[in-house]
PDB file of C-alpha atoms in Angstrom:
ATOM      1  CA  MET A 196      67.464 201.701  23.993  1.00  0.00           C
ATOM      2  CA  THR A 197      67.755 204.321  21.276  1.00  0.00           C
ATOM      3  CA  THR A 198      65.228 207.086  20.717  1.00  0.00           C
ATOM      4  CA  ALA A 199      64.322 205.544  17.356  1.00  0.00           C
ATOM      5  CA  ASN A 200      63.560 202.197  19.001  1.00  0.00           C
ATOM      6  CA  LYS A 201      61.417 203.929  21.638  1.00  0.00           C
ATOM      7  CA  PHE A 202      59.226 205.314  18.846  1.00  0.00           C
ATOM      8  CA  THR A 203      58.915 201.806  17.401  1.00  0.00           C
ATOM      9  CA  ILE A 204      57.907 200.389  20.803  1.00  0.00           C
ATOM     10  CA  ALA A 205      55.343 203.207  21.109  1.00  0.00           C
ATOM     11  CA  ARG A 206      53.853 202.059  17.781  1.00  0.00           C
ATOM     12  CA  ILE A 207      53.476 198.527  19.140  1.00  0.00           C
ATOM     13  CA  ILE A 208      51.838 199.841  22.336  1.00  0.00           C
ATOM     14  CA  LEU A 209      49.386 201.862  20.236  1.00  0.00           C
ATOM     15  CA  VAL A 210      48.130 198.754  18.381  1.00  0.00           C
ATOM     16  CA  PRO A 211      45.918 197.450  21.225  1.00  0.00           C
ATOM     17  CA  VAL A 212      44.900 201.034  22.068  1.00  0.00           C
ATOM     18  CA  PHE A 213      43.755 201.477  18.480  1.00  0.00           C
ATOM     19  CA  LEU A 214      41.818 198.193  18.515  1.00  0.00           C
ATOM     20  CA  VAL A 215      40.064 198.926  21.813  1.00  0.00           C
ATOM     21  CA  LEU A 216      39.002 202.326  20.513  1.00  0.00           C
ATOM     22  CA  MET A 217      37.677 200.769  17.277  1.00  0.00           C
ATOM     23  CA  TYR A 218      35.679 198.134  19.179  1.00  0.00           C
ATOM     24  CA  LEU A 219      34.286 200.849  21.455  1.00  0.00           C
ATOM     25  CA  ASP A 220      33.160 202.628  18.253  1.00  0.00           C
ATOM     26  CA  LEU A 221      35.300 205.657  19.087  1.00  0.00           C
ATOM     27  CA  VAL A 222      36.362 205.939  15.474  1.00  0.00           C
ATOM     28  CA  TYR A 223      37.909 209.395  15.574  1.00  0.00           C
ATOM     29  CA  TRP A 224      39.990 208.503  18.628  1.00  0.00           C
ATOM     30  CA  ALA A 225      40.991 205.236  16.976  1.00  0.00           C
ATOM     31  CA  LEU A 226      41.896 207.134  13.817  1.00  0.00           C
ATOM     32  CA  ALA A 227      44.032 209.512  15.884  1.00  0.00           C
ATOM     33  CA  ALA A 228      45.804 206.567  17.552  1.00  0.00           C
ATOM     34  CA  PHE A 229      46.368 204.926  14.157  1.00  0.00           C
ATOM     35  CA  ILE A 230      47.727 208.142  12.615  1.00  0.00           C
ATOM     36  CA  ILE A 231      50.075 208.727  15.557  1.00  0.00           C
ATOM     37  CA  ALA A 232      51.258 205.112  15.344  1.00  0.00           C
ATOM     38  CA  SER A 233      51.747 205.455  11.582  1.00  0.00           C
ATOM     39  CA  LEU A 234      53.743 208.659  12.012  1.00  0.00           C
ATOM     40  CA  THR A 235      56.102 206.932  14.448  1.00  0.00           C
ATOM     41  CA  ASP A 236      57.126 204.708  11.535  1.00  0.00           C
ATOM     42  CA  PHE A 237      58.461 207.710   9.659  1.00  0.00           C
ATOM     43  CA  VAL A 238      59.874 209.407  12.758  1.00  0.00           C
ATOM     44  CA  ASP A 239      61.810 206.371  13.978  1.00  0.00           C
ATOM     45  CA  GLY A 240      63.378 205.816  10.573  1.00  0.00           C
ATOM     46  CA  HIS A 241      64.355 209.468  10.245  1.00  0.00           C
ATOM     47  CA  ILE A 242      65.871 209.554  13.729  1.00  0.00           C
ATOM     48  CA  ALA A 243      67.707 206.257  13.229  1.00  0.00           C
ATOM     49  CA  ARG A 244      69.351 207.449  10.010  1.00  0.00           C
ATOM     50  CA  LYS A 245      70.012 211.062  10.994  1.00  0.00           C
ATOM     51  CA  TYR A 246      71.483 210.301  14.422  1.00  0.00           C
ATOM     52  CA  ASN A 247      73.157 207.023  13.487  1.00  0.00           C
ATOM     53  CA  GLN A 248      70.804 204.982  15.693  1.00  0.00           C
ATOM     54  CA  VAL A 249      70.355 202.093  13.278  1.00  0.00           C
ATOM     55  CA  THR A 250      70.460 198.896  15.345  1.00  0.00           C
ATOM     56  CA  ASP A 251      69.906 195.210  14.689  1.00  0.00           C
ATOM     57  CA  PHE A 252      66.979 195.353  17.124  1.00  0.00           C
ATOM     58  CA  GLY A 253      65.491 198.259  15.164  1.00  0.00           C
ATOM     59  CA  LYS A 254      65.918 196.427  11.848  1.00  0.00           C
ATOM     60  CA  PHE A 255      63.971 193.532  13.342  1.00  0.00           C
ATOM     61  CA  ILE A 256      61.277 195.310  15.361  1.00  0.00           C
ATOM     62  CA  ASP A 257      60.407 198.200  13.004  1.00  0.00           C
ATOM     63  CA  PRO A 258      58.929 196.099  10.168  1.00  0.00           C
ATOM     64  CA  LEU A 259      57.300 193.837  12.754  1.00  0.00           C
ATOM     65  CA  ALA A 260      55.603 196.849  14.361  1.00  0.00           C
ATOM     66  CA  ASP A 261      54.342 197.964  10.935  1.00  0.00           C
ATOM     67  CA  LYS A 262      52.860 194.533  10.292  1.00  0.00           C
ATOM     68  CA  MET A 263      51.210 194.465  13.733  1.00  0.00           C
ATOM     69  CA  LEU A 264      49.545 197.837  13.172  1.00  0.00           C
ATOM     70  CA  VAL A 265      48.411 197.252   9.603  1.00  0.00           C
ATOM     71  CA  LEU A 266      47.237 193.668  10.074  1.00  0.00           C
ATOM     72  CA  ALA A 267      45.353 194.541  13.272  1.00  0.00           C
ATOM     73  CA  ALA A 268      43.408 197.178  11.352  1.00  0.00           C
ATOM     74  CA  MET A 269      42.810 194.873   8.401  1.00  0.00           C
ATOM     75  CA  CYS A 270      41.543 192.063  10.651  1.00  0.00           C
ATOM     76  CA  TYR A 271      39.149 194.516  12.297  1.00  0.00           C
ATOM     77  CA  PHE A 272      37.841 195.561   8.874  1.00  0.00           C
ATOM     78  CA  VAL A 273      37.325 191.937   7.849  1.00  0.00           C
ATOM     79  CA  GLU A 274      35.309 191.310  11.010  1.00  0.00           C
ATOM     80  CA  ALA A 275      33.337 194.529  10.500  1.00  0.00           C
ATOM     81  CA  GLY A 276      32.527 193.566   6.890  1.00  0.00           C
ATOM     82  CA  PHE A 277      34.521 196.384   5.239  1.00  0.00           C
ATOM     83  CA  MET A 278      37.149 194.112   3.701  1.00  0.00           C
ATOM     84  CA  PRO A 279      37.112 190.533   2.402  1.00  0.00           C
ATOM     85  CA  GLY A 280      39.412 188.058   4.107  1.00  0.00           C
ATOM     86  CA  TRP A 281      41.208 187.194   0.860  1.00  0.00           C
ATOM     87  CA  VAL A 282      42.708 190.704   0.800  1.00  0.00           C
ATOM     88  CA  VAL A 283      44.302 190.063   4.186  1.00  0.00           C
ATOM     89  CA  ALA A 284      45.416 186.615   2.994  1.00  0.00           C
ATOM     90  CA  ILE A 285      47.289 188.162   0.053  1.00  0.00           C
ATOM     91  CA  VAL A 286      48.935 190.717   2.348  1.00  0.00           C
ATOM     92  CA  LEU A 287      49.942 187.938   4.754  1.00  0.00           C
ATOM     93  CA  PHE A 288      51.288 185.842   1.866  1.00  0.00           C
ATOM     94  CA  ARG A 289      53.499 188.752   0.778  1.00  0.00           C
ATOM     95  CA  GLU A 290      54.678 189.489   4.322  1.00  0.00           C
ATOM     96  CA  PHE A 291      55.566 185.866   5.068  1.00  0.00           C
ATOM     97  CA  GLY A 292      57.228 185.524   1.676  1.00  0.00           C
ATOM     98  CA  VAL A 293      59.429 188.596   2.069  1.00  0.00           C
ATOM     99  CA  SER A 294      60.259 187.654   5.670  1.00  0.00           C
ATOM    100  CA  GLY A 295      61.249 184.162   4.515  1.00  0.00           C
ATOM    101  CA  LEU A 296      63.366 185.635   1.737  1.00  0.00           C
ATOM    102  CA  ARG A 297      65.141 187.852   4.256  1.00  0.00           C
ATOM    103  CA  LEU A 298      65.791 184.888   6.575  1.00  0.00           C
ATOM    104  CA  LEU A 299      67.237 182.884   3.715  1.00  0.00           C
ATOM    105  CA  ALA A 300      69.443 185.832   2.750  1.00  0.00           C
ATOM    106  CA  VAL A 301      70.677 186.315   6.325  1.00  0.00           C
ATOM    107  CA  GLU A 302      71.802 182.675   6.429  1.00  0.00           C
ATOM    108  CA  GLN A 303      74.002 183.519   3.436  1.00  0.00           C
ATOM    109  CA  GLY A 304      75.359 186.696   5.035  1.00  0.00           C
ATOM    110  CA  ILE A 305      73.247 188.924   2.786  1.00  0.00           C
ATOM    111  CA  VAL A 306      71.213 191.810   4.140  1.00  0.00           C
ATOM    112  CA  ILE A 307      68.160 192.775   2.089  1.00  0.00           C
ATOM    113  CA  ALA A 308      67.525 196.449   2.620  1.00  0.00           C
ATOM    114  CA  ALA A 309      64.027 197.872   2.557  1.00  0.00           C
ATOM    115  CA  ALA A 310      63.059 198.797  -0.987  1.00  0.00           C
ATOM    116  CA  TRP A 311      61.280 202.011  -1.902  1.00  0.00           C
ATOM    117  CA  SER A 312      58.348 200.003  -3.177  1.00  0.00           C
ATOM    118  CA  GLY A 313      58.002 198.509   0.315  1.00  0.00           C
ATOM    119  CA  LYS A 314      57.996 201.968   1.862  1.00  0.00           C
ATOM    120  CA  ILE A 315      55.398 203.142  -0.655  1.00  0.00           C
ATOM    121  CA  LYS A 316      53.329 200.028   0.099  1.00  0.00           C
ATOM    122  CA  THR A 317      53.423 200.776   3.824  1.00  0.00           C
ATOM    123  CA  PHE A 318      52.469 204.433   3.292  1.00  0.00           C
ATOM    124  CA  ALA A 319      49.683 203.640   0.809  1.00  0.00           C
ATOM    125  CA  THR A 320      48.314 200.920   3.074  1.00  0.00           C
ATOM    126  CA  MET A 321      48.316 203.169   6.136  1.00  0.00           C
ATOM    127  CA  VAL A 322      46.565 205.981   4.252  1.00  0.00           C
ATOM    128  CA  SER A 323      44.014 203.555   2.767  1.00  0.00           C
ATOM    129  CA  LEU A 324      43.257 202.143   6.213  1.00  0.00           C
ATOM    130  CA  CYS A 325      42.769 205.668   7.586  1.00  0.00           C
ATOM    131  CA  VAL A 326      40.251 206.349   4.809  1.00  0.00           C
ATOM    132  CA  MET A 327      38.497 203.062   5.594  1.00  0.00           C
ATOM    133  CA  MET A 328      38.092 204.097   9.237  1.00  0.00           C
ATOM    134  CA  LEU A 329      35.882 206.917   8.038  1.00  0.00           C
ATOM    135  CA  LEU A 330      33.674 204.727   5.808  1.00  0.00           C
ATOM    136  CA  GLY A 331      30.993 204.247   8.444  1.00  0.00           C
ATOM    137  CA  GLU A 332      30.473 207.974   8.889  1.00  0.00           C
ATOM    138  CA  SER A 333      27.204 209.201   7.371  1.00  0.00           C
ATOM    139  CA  TRP A 334      28.811 212.134   5.554  1.00  0.00           C
ATOM    140  CA  PHE A 335      31.330 209.897   3.737  1.00  0.00           C
ATOM    141  CA  PRO A 336      30.426 209.542   0.017  1.00  0.00           C
ATOM    142  CA  ALA A 337      30.069 206.115  -1.672  1.00  0.00           C
ATOM    143  CA  PRO A 338      31.616 204.006   1.112  1.00  0.00           C
ATOM    144  CA  ASP A 339      31.419 200.731  -0.846  1.00  0.00           C
ATOM    145  CA  VAL A 340      33.224 202.158  -3.855  1.00  0.00           C
ATOM    146  CA  VAL A 341      35.839 203.844  -1.671  1.00  0.00           C
ATOM    147  CA  ALA A 342      36.439 200.594   0.224  1.00  0.00           C
ATOM    148  CA  VAL A 343      37.097 198.734  -3.040  1.00  0.00           C
ATOM    149  CA  VAL A 344      39.471 201.489  -4.192  1.00  0.00           C
ATOM    150  CA  CYS A 345      41.316 201.196  -0.865  1.00  0.00           C
ATOM    151  CA  TRP A 346      41.611 197.397  -1.242  1.00  0.00           C
ATOM    152  CA  CYS A 347      42.913 197.842  -4.764  1.00  0.00           C
ATOM    153  CA  ILE A 348      45.555 200.323  -3.633  1.00  0.00           C
ATOM    154  CA  ILE A 349      46.612 197.978  -0.836  1.00  0.00           C
ATOM    155  CA  LEU A 350      46.676 194.955  -3.148  1.00  0.00           C
ATOM    156  CA  VAL A 351      48.526 196.611  -6.042  1.00  0.00           C
ATOM    157  CA  THR A 352      51.256 198.102  -3.845  1.00  0.00           C
ATOM    158  CA  THR A 353      51.538 194.874  -1.823  1.00  0.00           C
ATOM    159  CA  VAL A 354      51.837 192.571  -4.831  1.00  0.00           C
ATOM    160  CA  TYR A 355      54.170 194.920  -6.722  1.00  0.00           C
ATOM    161  CA  SER A 356      56.559 195.349  -3.799  1.00  0.00           C
ATOM    162  CA  GLY A 357      56.515 191.603  -3.085  1.00  0.00           C
ATOM    163  CA  ILE A 358      57.379 190.777  -6.677  1.00  0.00           C
ATOM    164  CA  GLU A 359      60.111 193.419  -6.684  1.00  0.00           C
ATOM    165  CA  TYR A 360      61.732 191.958  -3.550  1.00  0.00           C
ATOM    166  CA  PHE A 361      61.846 188.495  -5.129  1.00  0.00           C
ATOM    167  CA  VAL A 362      63.017 189.663  -8.567  1.00  0.00           C
ATOM    168  CA  LYS A 363      65.810 191.845  -7.150  1.00  0.00           C
ATOM    169  CA  ASN A 364      66.952 189.117  -4.773  1.00  0.00           C
ATOM    170  CA  ILE A 365      66.496 186.002  -6.914  1.00  0.00           C
ATOM    171  CA  GLY A 366      70.193 185.197  -6.437  1.00  0.00           C
ATOM    172  CA  VAL A 367      69.460 184.225  -2.832  1.00  0.00           C
ATOM    173  CA  PHE A 368      67.746 181.089  -4.152  1.00  0.00           C
ATOM    174  CA  HIS A 369      70.729 180.139  -6.321  1.00  0.00           C
ATOM    175  CA  HIS A 370      72.950 179.901  -3.240  1.00  0.00           C
ATOM    176  CA  ALA A 371      70.360 178.297  -0.971  1.00  0.00           C
ATOM    177  CA  PRO A 372      71.313 174.930   0.525  1.00  0.00           C
TER     178      PRO A 372
END
């Protein structure tokens, strides 16, 4: 297993750690776990490219690990009342759609590389979720307004990147069986 893939596996291991800490109301520890997990996303990609450690396993597991981390946090926020379920539904719709598009492309021998808008979406979502972890703290200003701003950032980057993936890869549908 490559070093890059070890960082990705560490991100997956940190997902339940993060959730346990959130449910124990150890928000700062949970935030630390989430930030460390989020940073592994950037570290594993950097290592994979710089040291030629790009693998098929890494191409599969890295985006899956991102989805596990982000969706775990979003589901927690829905349960805690900080985020409406329809926001998560839109994110899931995009994720399933792009994953389906990639599967269809693979059947045609086409590899759809990660787009910059997808990377921006992941970064913006992770930062927004970090901000949302602090919303319950008494010193945090206007938590309701900040939560809505965070949802909007997540939604705009999610929808934009999803549309971009489909527009740039529309040809996959022309060759579909």
